[in-house]
Amino acid sequence: MTTAIRVRGLTKSYGDLRAVDGVSFDVVEGEVLAILGPNGAGKTTTVEILEGHRTRDGGDVSVLGTDPGRGGRPFRDRIGIVLQAAGVDRELSTREALELYGAAYSTPRSIDELIELVELTDKADDRIVSLSGGQRRRVDLALGLIGNPELIFLDEPTTGFDPRARRRSWDVISNLTSLGRTIVLTTHYLDEAEYLADRVAVMAKGRIVADGTPAELRRSVQSDTKIAFDLPRLDEPLVELFDPLIGQGRGRGHRVEFLTPAPTADLAHVTSWAMQRGIELDGLTVESADLEDVYLSLVGEDEDSEDSGRADG
Amino acid sequence: MDNSLGASRVSLVVRHIRAQNRIFWRVPIGAFFALFLPVMMLVLFVALFGSDTYTTEYGEVSRAQFYTPALAVFAVASATFTNLAINLSIRRDEGILRRVRGTPLPPWIYLAGVIGSAVYMALLGTVAVVTLGVVAYGVNIELTKLPAMLVALVLGATAFATWGVALAALTRTAAAAPAVANAVILPLAFVSNVFVSFEGEAPAWLLLVGDTFPLRHFVISFGEAMSPFSEAPAFLPERLGVLVAWTVVGALVALRKFRWEPAVGASSARGRRGNSR
């Protein structure tokens, strides 16, 4: 298989913030890679560097055999970009915008087919300004595909969608993958990554913390067990509870949840800690972890507290 | 060069000018300020001041003879300077310029489309005002001085289009652009013989301000070419030279300062989407 994208040791800082901190990965032709992570993880910066929209501070990047920083027009003729925040001349209709932007590509797709693909046939001649948010996002998608690209970048393609609109966009994107296109998408929805991607790279704080197929990620966590319980009081020093644990503990209010590869030892520690203090652990559960649990433990809970940057499926 | 990619550059520029023209007509506000307002002002000023005469640089003339070239020039300034400053900063804030940079379309072609359309509207505005002046008010126009009119028009439109781009480059967000553009052009119009003529009566410093900026030179160059007293070919090389000088400076500012990316925090609600569900 041919490598479409090769990234080694990529770094990018904004002032003191290391937005991308030594990222390496490959994408082979025809593969769909999802870069999954909370807001601020560095996903968009990474993708913008691959697109040639942003310069990098360090590392090697090759996209379709080209350095995207100096790809120029021939490079952009081969890629399609659906940015998170890119406007379009909204007084034009979808058809007019596709005609206008399509003219710059060497092998544009058929406009009628594309309008059908993104399910805007009824709205093709309406001004873009009159379309709903989800419909406009599909106009974005169509504009990203008009050049018949070998490689497509989708930056958070369904953020802000209602569940039905998301499902529809997923179907459209799935159709693309069946055409053998290489796709790199960023998302902070776990279910989206699982549904669309062949491979998922989990990103947090500028680093890739896990990389594999959804099944591999699932297997890696199936060996883990989730232990959860409520603490009736919060006046005890929790250091003695959390420090000796083999698994990663985290608490939210009275609720404590953690994943552990050694459930017997950790459970014994937790129960003896509680018994020594005469504490009853309400709602104590021991169950096998799911993908969402491992995702949350990988990216760290504090990352996404300010908004709903978490899979909620 | 990579001419194999898509359509030729010339046809792409034409395509983009036409698309921007279409957008112009679909947003009535730009059309109002660039085309309708100067025509309306000509009708109003002539109705208000009747058949009085004005003493100008180029002699004693009727009100209509004074206002027709002045408002034609004002239409050009609105269509190029004001509209470009506003439209380009909006297109930057909305991320349209950013999108263009991710496509094989050379970004300058998109800019050429926006600028070309503005110049086209400036010509339309000029034709509308001059036609009204000639047909309705008997304003003087002479074939032998037509080249001087055209040269003044082209050099003036170029200067103001350049400064429209430069102002968009200097303005951080689209929200500020209309205020800044109007704060520049309206006071300037008052000291540049657009609304009033004050040869001789005005304080010297006001004349100096007027003579420093390009608008007054543009108005007088165009007015001279329409004046019944001027001798053909009626070129005013020094004033035209000032327009060229301003164009050069504006072009340098635009080239050095123009940004394609929205300023941080400038993206509109339609840009970065919220997570409301």
Coordinates of C-alpha atoms in Angstrom, one line a residue, chain A residues 7 10 19-26 33-36 41-43 46 199-212 298:
Chain A
V7 CA 4.3 12.8 9.6
L10 CA 5.6 17.4 14.0
A19 CA -0.2 23.0 20.3
V20 CA 1.4 20.1 18.5
D21 CA 4.1 18.4 20.5
G22 CA 6.0 15.8 18.5
V23 CA 3.3 14.0 16.5
S24 CA 4.1 11.1 14.1
F25 CA 1.7 9.0 12.0
D26 CA 1.1 7.5 8.6
L33 CA -8.1 8.2 9.7
A34 CA -10.0 10.0 12.4
I35 CA -8.0 12.2 14.7
L36 CA -10.1 12.1 17.9
A41 CA -5.9 18.9 21.7
G42 CA -4.1 20.1 18.6
K43 CA -6.2 18.3 16.0
T46 CA -2.2 19.3 12.8
R199 CA -8.1 3.9 12.2
V200 CA -8.4 6.3 15.1
A201 CA -5.6 8.4 16.5
V202 CA -6.5 9.8 19.9
M203 CA -4.9 13.2 20.5
A204 CA -4.6 15.1 23.8
K205 CA -2.4 18.0 24.7
G206 CA -0.6 18.1 21.4
R207 CA 0.3 14.4 21.5
I208 CA -1.1 11.2 20.0
V209 CA -1.9 9.1 23.1
A210 CA -3.4 6.1 21.2
D211 CA -3.5 4.9 17.6
G212 CA -5.2 1.9 16.2
L298 CA -6.7 8.9 27.7

